[in-house]
Amino acid sequence: MNLTLRLTVAAGASLLALGAHAQAFPAGKPINIVVPFSAGGPTDKVARDLAEALRKPLGGVAVVIDNAAGAGSTIGTAKAFRAQPDGYTLLVTHIGMATTPALYRSLPYKVEDFEYLGLINEVPMVVVGKPALAANTWKELTDWIGQNKGKINMANAGLGSASHLCGLMLQNALKTEMTTVPYKGTAPAMTDLMGGQVDFMCDQTTNTTSQVEGKKIKAYAVTTPKRLSIPAVYKDLPTLEEAGMKGFNVSIWHGLYAPKGTPPAVLKTLNDALKVALKDPEFVKKQEGLGAIVVNDARSNPADHKKFVLAEVAKWGPVIKAAGQYAD
Ligand code: ASP
């Protein structure tokens, strides 16, 4: 081989290697997961646990959390929607993906405008109150609500959040309007609840369990159709349905998304990694300890995730519209 030919072959080979490298994902760059609520809250907690569990199946790459909180999850969700569709920006959000389209008349994205990677978990909610409340049971709580109409305030994580949805349903069922106090997530709301600045709220067990166990707040009822057997601290609480609120069933779920247009090969790598992460014993243990149920493979695949979210949009839209509330 003459020198020119040898150089051309060598250059071609390194270009091929470069091409292969450019396509490799993840290529050593950190992956950002946008969380549309404050740090330390339930959505943040699941995203951080997941980020840790994703690291190994993604070849040891750093998976970091970007809290973009506000407006009931819509700010962070819009941020992820606008990100480069290259697999390096993802989104972990909850039921807000399905409730915000009914609450906001103008959103910068459509629910369909994302790549669905899979569901992560389902989490019950609990109605919890400040430690100074005299009420110790659901019945005593509703009596107190009845006696204090117009004076009660309820915290939530912004219009479109799970706590907002639960609060809306409670107010309708109890036929009592309350002053709602919106936060950027239920982590700061929990701080104020423990301090007695707000009276009560609904929140995921992933944020309430250790506070209830430590008697820093009071727990009154669960939002699921069945009572909870774990964590044990909830086992004596009635369901809201048992407490007379027919059909009250709010179970929160979290899912993993990528911006529309992320290449199929990258999506496959991410979905494969998600499936491994959801079986990571450490991840499962942490989630179950807080009352969350990690979903199985049948629910952590893109097609079923999308089908489920669209069904949730159809389910919650009429409930929210009937309550006559808009956020914008
Ligand atoms: N638990 C919150 C909610 O009510 C969200 C959060 O802070 O993760 O939607």
Tab-separated table of C-alpha atoms and ligand atoms in Angstrom:
chain	number	residue	atom	x	y	z
A	1	MET	CA	0.000	0.000	0.000
A	2	ASN	CA	1.424	3.398	-0.902
A	3	LEU	CA	1.520	6.162	1.684
A	4	THR	CA	-1.482	8.137	0.276
A	5	LEU	CA	-3.660	5.014	0.214
A	6	ARG	CA	-2.593	4.050	3.750
A	7	LEU	CA	-3.434	7.551	5.057
A	8	THR	CA	-6.849	7.508	3.340
A	9	VAL	CA	-7.693	4.075	4.859
A	10	ALA	CA	-6.566	5.258	8.322
A	11	ALA	CA	-8.629	8.467	8.064
A	12	GLY	CA	-11.666	6.484	6.927
A	13	ALA	CA	-11.296	4.082	9.851
A	14	SER	CA	-11.103	6.893	12.405
A	15	LEU	CA	-14.125	8.628	10.839
A	16	LEU	CA	-16.046	5.369	11.181
A	17	ALA	CA	-14.935	5.107	14.799
A	18	LEU	CA	-16.009	8.713	15.379
A	19	GLY	CA	-19.402	8.030	13.795
A	20	ALA	CA	-19.914	4.990	16.016
A	21	HIS	CA	-18.867	7.056	19.063
A	22	ALA	CA	-21.287	9.883	18.184
A	23	GLN	CA	-24.129	7.379	18.113
A	24	ALA	CA	-23.206	5.671	21.381
A	25	PHE	CA	-25.576	6.581	24.176
A	26	PRO	CA	-24.913	7.582	26.854
A	27	ALA	CA	-21.547	8.916	25.788
A	28	GLY	CA	-20.180	9.803	29.220
A	29	LYS	CA	-22.255	12.996	29.491
A	30	PRO	CA	-24.530	13.347	32.548
A	31	ILE	CA	-28.221	12.727	32.063
A	32	ASN	CA	-30.536	15.350	33.602
A	33	ILE	CA	-33.905	14.420	34.983
A	34	VAL	CA	-36.223	17.416	35.270
A	35	VAL	CA	-38.460	17.207	38.351
A	36	PRO	CA	-41.293	19.745	38.214
A	37	PHE	CA	-41.621	20.049	42.029
A	38	SER	CA	-39.365	21.139	44.896
A	39	ALA	CA	-36.469	19.078	46.194
A	40	GLY	CA	-37.292	16.726	49.054
A	41	GLY	CA	-40.937	16.090	48.050
A	42	PRO	CA	-42.498	12.881	46.747
A	43	THR	CA	-41.806	13.379	43.032
A	44	ASP	CA	-38.264	14.457	43.822
A	45	LYS	CA	-37.741	11.438	46.098
A	46	VAL	CA	-38.813	8.908	43.475
A	47	ALA	CA	-36.711	10.659	40.813
A	48	ARG	CA	-33.609	10.657	43.041
A	49	ASP	CA	-34.016	6.989	43.947
A	50	LEU	CA	-34.566	6.184	40.283
A	51	ALA	CA	-31.540	8.240	39.202
A	52	GLU	CA	-29.384	6.142	41.500
A	53	ALA	CA	-30.865	2.882	40.201
A	54	LEU	CA	-30.435	3.971	36.550
A	55	ARG	CA	-26.751	4.741	36.889
A	56	LYS	CA	-25.542	1.113	36.699
A	57	PRO	CA	-27.654	-0.055	33.734
A	58	LEU	CA	-26.605	3.135	31.920
A	59	GLY	CA	-22.936	2.221	32.233
A	60	GLY	CA	-22.126	4.297	35.320
A	61	VAL	CA	-23.064	7.675	33.822
A	62	ALA	CA	-24.105	10.432	36.254
A	63	VAL	CA	-27.878	10.930	36.432
A	64	VAL	CA	-28.646	14.286	38.038
A	65	ILE	CA	-31.852	15.968	39.165
A	66	ASP	CA	-32.933	19.392	37.944
A	67	ASN	CA	-35.770	20.758	40.104
A	68	ALA	CA	-37.791	23.153	37.948
A	69	ALA	CA	-40.715	23.726	40.283
A	70	GLY	CA	-43.820	25.889	40.000
A	71	ALA	CA	-47.305	26.210	38.500
A	72	GLY	CA	-48.412	22.735	39.537
A	73	SER	CA	-45.683	20.959	37.512
A	74	THR	CA	-46.277	22.803	34.239
A	75	ILE	CA	-43.047	24.880	34.361
A	76	GLY	CA	-40.761	21.864	34.640
A	77	THR	CA	-42.790	19.810	32.197
A	78	ALA	CA	-42.515	22.636	29.633
A	79	LYS	CA	-38.768	22.801	30.278
A	80	ALA	CA	-38.374	19.103	29.471
A	81	PHE	CA	-40.649	19.503	26.449
A	82	ARG	CA	-38.354	22.218	25.022
A	83	ALA	CA	-35.093	20.338	25.730
A	84	GLN	CA	-32.891	18.807	23.017
A	85	PRO	CA	-34.342	15.400	22.161
A	86	ASP	CA	-31.024	13.596	22.602
A	87	GLY	CA	-31.673	11.471	25.697
A	88	TYR	CA	-29.695	13.761	28.018
A	89	THR	CA	-32.810	15.509	29.352
A	90	LEU	CA	-35.630	13.423	30.763
A	91	LEU	CA	-38.658	14.158	32.911
A	92	VAL	CA	-40.068	12.425	35.957
A	93	THR	CA	-43.531	13.656	36.762
A	94	HIS	CA	-46.749	12.373	38.292
A	95	ILE	CA	-50.490	12.409	37.722
A	96	GLY	CA	-50.165	16.145	36.942
A	97	MET	CA	-49.314	15.071	33.381
A	98	ALA	CA	-52.943	13.955	33.100
A	99	THR	CA	-54.714	16.580	35.243
A	100	THR	CA	-53.093	19.795	34.017
A	101	PRO	CA	-54.636	19.625	30.512
A	102	ALA	CA	-58.066	20.095	32.125
A	103	LEU	CA	-56.895	22.818	34.521
A	104	TYR	CA	-54.846	24.973	32.176
A	105	ARG	CA	-56.581	26.258	29.066
A	106	SER	CA	-53.258	27.088	27.451
A	107	LEU	CA	-50.277	24.808	28.030
A	108	PRO	CA	-47.146	25.071	25.883
A	109	TYR	CA	-47.214	21.293	25.285
A	110	LYS	CA	-49.679	18.501	24.666
A	111	VAL	CA	-49.645	15.260	26.622
A	112	GLU	CA	-49.089	13.433	23.345
A	113	ASP	CA	-45.956	15.552	22.656
A	114	PHE	CA	-43.587	13.386	24.715
A	115	GLU	CA	-41.801	10.101	24.297
A	116	TYR	CA	-43.131	7.725	26.935
A	117	LEU	CA	-40.518	5.571	28.618
A	118	GLY	CA	-42.616	3.790	31.217
A	119	LEU	CA	-44.479	4.086	34.506
A	120	ILE	CA	-42.399	3.909	37.682
A	121	ASN	CA	-44.705	3.451	40.651
A	122	GLU	CA	-48.112	3.999	42.183
A	123	VAL	CA	-48.432	5.805	45.497
A	124	PRO	CA	-51.445	6.185	47.800
A	125	MET	CA	-52.242	9.541	49.381
A	126	VAL	CA	-53.104	10.274	52.993
A	127	VAL	CA	-55.050	13.164	54.501
A	128	VAL	CA	-52.706	14.646	57.101
A	129	GLY	CA	-53.067	17.494	59.578
A	130	LYS	CA	-50.919	19.807	61.686
A	131	PRO	CA	-49.828	18.409	65.073
A	132	ALA	CA	-51.856	20.979	67.037
A	133	LEU	CA	-55.212	19.819	65.616
A	134	ALA	CA	-57.385	18.439	68.411
A	135	ALA	CA	-59.018	15.981	65.971
A	136	ASN	CA	-57.572	12.479	66.132
A	137	THR	CA	-59.947	10.626	63.808
A	138	TRP	CA	-61.484	11.322	60.419
A	139	LYS	CA	-64.879	11.862	62.099
A	140	GLU	CA	-63.372	14.413	64.508
A	141	LEU	CA	-61.612	16.100	61.604
A	142	THR	CA	-64.839	16.505	59.608
A	143	ASP	CA	-66.643	17.817	62.723
A	144	TRP	CA	-63.873	20.378	63.158
A	145	ILE	CA	-64.113	21.335	59.469
A	146	GLY	CA	-67.886	21.756	59.854
A	147	GLN	CA	-67.440	23.991	62.908
A	148	ASN	CA	-64.752	26.159	61.312
A	149	LYS	CA	-66.135	26.916	57.850
A	150	GLY	CA	-64.327	29.833	56.237
A	151	LYS	CA	-61.374	29.619	58.627
A	152	ILE	CA	-59.575	26.519	57.384
A	153	ASN	CA	-56.625	26.469	55.066
A	154	MET	CA	-55.330	23.572	53.067
A	155	ALA	CA	-51.886	23.303	51.489
A	156	ASN	CA	-51.186	22.023	48.009
A	157	ALA	CA	-48.361	21.868	45.491
A	158	GLY	CA	-49.984	24.266	43.038
A	159	LEU	CA	-52.940	23.977	40.684
A	160	GLY	CA	-52.650	20.699	38.845
A	161	SER	CA	-50.730	18.911	41.567
A	162	ALA	CA	-51.906	15.706	43.183
A	163	SER	CA	-52.545	17.477	46.480
A	164	HIS	CA	-54.656	20.035	44.629
A	165	LEU	CA	-56.707	17.329	42.915
A	166	CYS	CA	-57.267	15.506	46.203
A	167	GLY	CA	-58.137	18.782	47.966
A	168	LEU	CA	-60.593	19.706	45.225
A	169	MET	CA	-62.354	16.365	45.584
A	170	LEU	CA	-62.426	16.689	49.382
A	171	GLN	CA	-63.901	20.196	49.275
A	172	ASN	CA	-66.576	19.028	46.845
A	173	ALA	CA	-67.410	15.950	48.911
A	174	LEU	CA	-67.505	17.937	52.171
A	175	LYS	CA	-69.310	20.845	50.484
A	176	THR	CA	-66.921	23.227	52.203
A	177	GLU	CA	-64.720	25.816	50.567
A	178	MET	CA	-61.301	26.208	52.110
A	179	THR	CA	-58.495	28.660	51.554
A	180	THR	CA	-55.876	26.837	49.528
A	181	VAL	CA	-52.225	27.664	50.044
A	182	PRO	CA	-50.157	26.716	46.981
A	183	TYR	CA	-46.475	25.753	47.302
A	184	LYS	CA	-43.958	24.676	44.674
A	185	GLY	CA	-44.133	21.122	45.944
A	186	THR	CA	-45.229	19.351	49.092
A	187	ALA	CA	-41.742	19.407	50.631
A	188	PRO	CA	-42.130	23.097	51.672
A	189	ALA	CA	-45.837	22.482	52.403
A	190	MET	CA	-44.843	19.700	54.813
A	191	THR	CA	-42.457	22.038	56.647
A	192	ASP	CA	-45.305	24.514	57.161
A	193	LEU	CA	-47.747	21.775	58.146
A	194	MET	CA	-45.363	20.525	60.836
A	195	GLY	CA	-44.934	24.114	61.998
A	196	GLY	CA	-48.710	24.658	62.093
A	197	GLN	CA	-48.780	27.452	59.477
A	198	VAL	CA	-51.313	25.434	57.432
A	199	ASP	CA	-54.069	23.170	58.777
A	200	PHE	CA	-54.033	20.088	56.593
A	201	MET	CA	-53.358	18.601	53.180
A	202	CYS	CA	-53.332	15.390	51.153
A	203	ASP	CA	-49.954	14.010	50.191
A	204	GLN	CA	-48.264	10.889	48.890
A	205	THR	CA	-47.189	8.375	51.529
A	206	THR	CA	-43.638	8.770	50.199
A	207	ASN	CA	-43.645	12.195	51.871
A	208	THR	CA	-45.826	11.543	54.905
A	209	THR	CA	-44.666	8.186	56.306
A	210	SER	CA	-41.667	9.256	58.353
A	211	GLN	CA	-43.495	12.356	59.660
A	212	VAL	CA	-46.512	10.290	60.750
A	213	GLU	CA	-44.236	7.655	62.296
A	214	GLY	CA	-42.384	10.406	64.155
A	215	LYS	CA	-45.748	11.922	65.301
A	216	LYS	CA	-44.835	15.236	63.706
A	217	ILE	CA	-48.188	15.331	61.878
A	218	LYS	CA	-51.527	13.538	62.245
A	219	ALA	CA	-52.962	11.107	59.668
A	220	TYR	CA	-56.716	10.724	59.156
A	221	ALA	CA	-57.658	8.706	56.072
A	222	VAL	CA	-56.270	7.139	52.901
A	223	THR	CA	-57.387	7.970	49.375
A	224	THR	CA	-57.183	4.432	47.945
A	225	PRO	CA	-60.168	2.059	47.588
A	226	LYS	CA	-58.589	-0.369	50.083
A	227	ARG	CA	-56.993	0.264	53.479
A	228	LEU	CA	-53.198	0.148	53.548
A	229	SER	CA	-51.470	-2.707	55.328
A	230	ILE	CA	-48.023	-1.219	54.795
A	231	PRO	CA	-46.439	0.987	56.031
A	232	ALA	CA	-47.889	-0.262	59.318
A	233	VAL	CA	-48.477	3.254	60.651
A	234	TYR	CA	-51.505	3.592	58.304
A	235	LYS	CA	-53.166	0.253	58.945
A	236	ASP	CA	-55.957	1.610	61.181
A	237	LEU	CA	-56.881	4.516	58.909
A	238	PRO	CA	-60.218	4.359	57.072
A	239	THR	CA	-60.442	4.842	53.320
A	240	LEU	CA	-62.340	7.971	52.290
A	241	GLU	CA	-64.838	5.718	50.555
A	242	GLU	CA	-65.529	3.930	53.876
A	243	ALA	CA	-65.829	7.367	55.461
A	244	GLY	CA	-68.798	8.055	53.189
A	245	MET	CA	-67.183	9.597	50.110
A	246	LYS	CA	-68.463	7.253	47.455
A	247	GLY	CA	-66.026	6.587	44.624
A	248	PHE	CA	-63.156	8.526	46.189
A	249	ASN	CA	-60.072	6.938	44.663
A	250	VAL	CA	-56.904	8.920	44.061
A	251	SER	CA	-53.781	6.904	43.503
A	252	ILE	CA	-50.755	8.806	42.302
A	253	TRP	CA	-48.380	7.426	39.704
A	254	HIS	CA	-45.023	8.617	38.429
A	255	GLY	CA	-43.619	8.106	34.939
A	256	LEU	CA	-40.435	8.709	32.964
A	257	TYR	CA	-40.543	10.747	29.734
A	258	ALA	CA	-38.198	12.109	27.063
A	259	PRO	CA	-38.737	15.036	24.681
A	260	LYS	CA	-40.490	14.193	21.418
A	261	GLY	CA	-38.062	13.207	18.681
A	262	THR	CA	-35.517	11.435	20.897
A	263	PRO	CA	-33.977	8.772	18.596
A	264	PRO	CA	-35.562	5.289	18.875
A	265	ALA	CA	-32.212	3.633	19.747
A	266	VAL	CA	-31.729	6.062	22.646
A	267	LEU	CA	-35.297	5.445	23.830
A	268	LYS	CA	-34.668	1.708	23.753
A	269	THR	CA	-31.490	2.075	25.839
A	270	LEU	CA	-33.387	4.223	28.347
A	271	ASN	CA	-36.369	1.890	28.551
A	272	ASP	CA	-34.104	-1.159	28.999
A	273	ALA	CA	-32.297	0.698	31.800
A	274	LEU	CA	-35.634	1.663	33.395
A	275	LYS	CA	-36.737	-1.976	33.478
A	276	VAL	CA	-33.491	-2.968	35.214
A	277	ALA	CA	-33.752	-0.050	37.666
A	278	LEU	CA	-37.320	-0.955	38.638
A	279	LYS	CA	-36.103	-4.407	39.697
A	280	ASP	CA	-33.138	-3.086	41.671
A	281	PRO	CA	-33.725	-4.506	45.184
A	282	GLU	CA	-32.458	-1.300	46.850
A	283	PHE	CA	-34.846	0.852	44.800
A	284	VAL	CA	-37.795	-1.466	45.469
A	285	LYS	CA	-37.007	-1.598	49.198
A	286	LYS	CA	-36.812	2.195	49.523
A	287	GLN	CA	-40.030	2.732	47.590
A	288	GLU	CA	-41.994	0.039	49.416
A	289	GLY	CA	-40.786	1.301	52.774
A	290	LEU	CA	-42.521	4.596	51.997
A	291	GLY	CA	-45.719	2.982	50.766
A	292	ALA	CA	-45.136	3.096	46.985
A	293	ILE	CA	-45.728	0.105	44.724
A	294	VAL	CA	-43.131	-0.250	41.970
A	295	VAL	CA	-44.783	-1.260	38.682
A	296	ASN	CA	-43.903	-4.407	36.738
A	297	ASP	CA	-42.559	-4.737	33.169
A	298	ALA	CA	-46.057	-4.851	31.697
A	299	ARG	CA	-46.630	-1.277	32.892
A	300	SER	CA	-43.143	0.140	32.454
A	301	ASN	CA	-43.162	-0.038	28.674
A	302	PRO	CA	-43.748	2.961	26.392
A	303	ALA	CA	-46.986	1.800	24.725
A	304	ASP	CA	-48.784	0.909	27.942
A	305	HIS	CA	-47.489	4.000	29.722
A	306	LYS	CA	-48.932	6.252	26.997
A	307	LYS	CA	-52.229	4.334	26.899
A	308	PHE	CA	-52.507	4.629	30.681
A	309	VAL	CA	-51.787	8.382	30.747
A	310	LEU	CA	-54.326	9.093	27.986
A	311	ALA	CA	-56.907	7.065	29.929
A	312	GLU	CA	-56.093	9.150	33.026
A	313	VAL	CA	-56.579	12.371	30.996
A	314	ALA	CA	-60.012	11.067	29.973
A	315	LYS	CA	-60.815	10.055	33.565
A	316	TRP	CA	-59.807	13.257	35.361
A	317	GLY	CA	-60.850	15.835	32.736
A	318	PRO	CA	-64.584	15.623	33.513
A	319	VAL	CA	-63.969	15.523	37.309
A	320	ILE	CA	-61.935	18.733	37.152
A	321	LYS	CA	-64.301	20.431	34.707
A	322	ALA	CA	-67.248	19.550	36.967
A	323	ALA	CA	-65.424	21.280	39.835
A	324	GLY	CA	-65.333	24.365	37.571
A	325	GLN	CA	-61.723	25.303	38.320
A	326	TYR	CA	-59.161	26.709	35.953
A	327	ALA	CA	-55.614	27.618	36.805
A	328	ASP	CA	-55.161	30.235	34.099
B	1	ASP	N1	-46.840	15.762	46.266
B	1	ASP	C1	-46.917	16.879	45.390
B	1	ASP	C2	-48.284	16.987	44.815
B	1	ASP	O1	-49.130	17.242	45.577
B	1	ASP	C3	-45.874	17.039	44.398
B	1	ASP	C4	-44.477	16.973	44.913
B	1	ASP	O2	-44.001	17.833	45.647
B	1	ASP	O3	-43.837	16.012	44.534
B	1	ASP	O4	-48.527	16.912	43.651
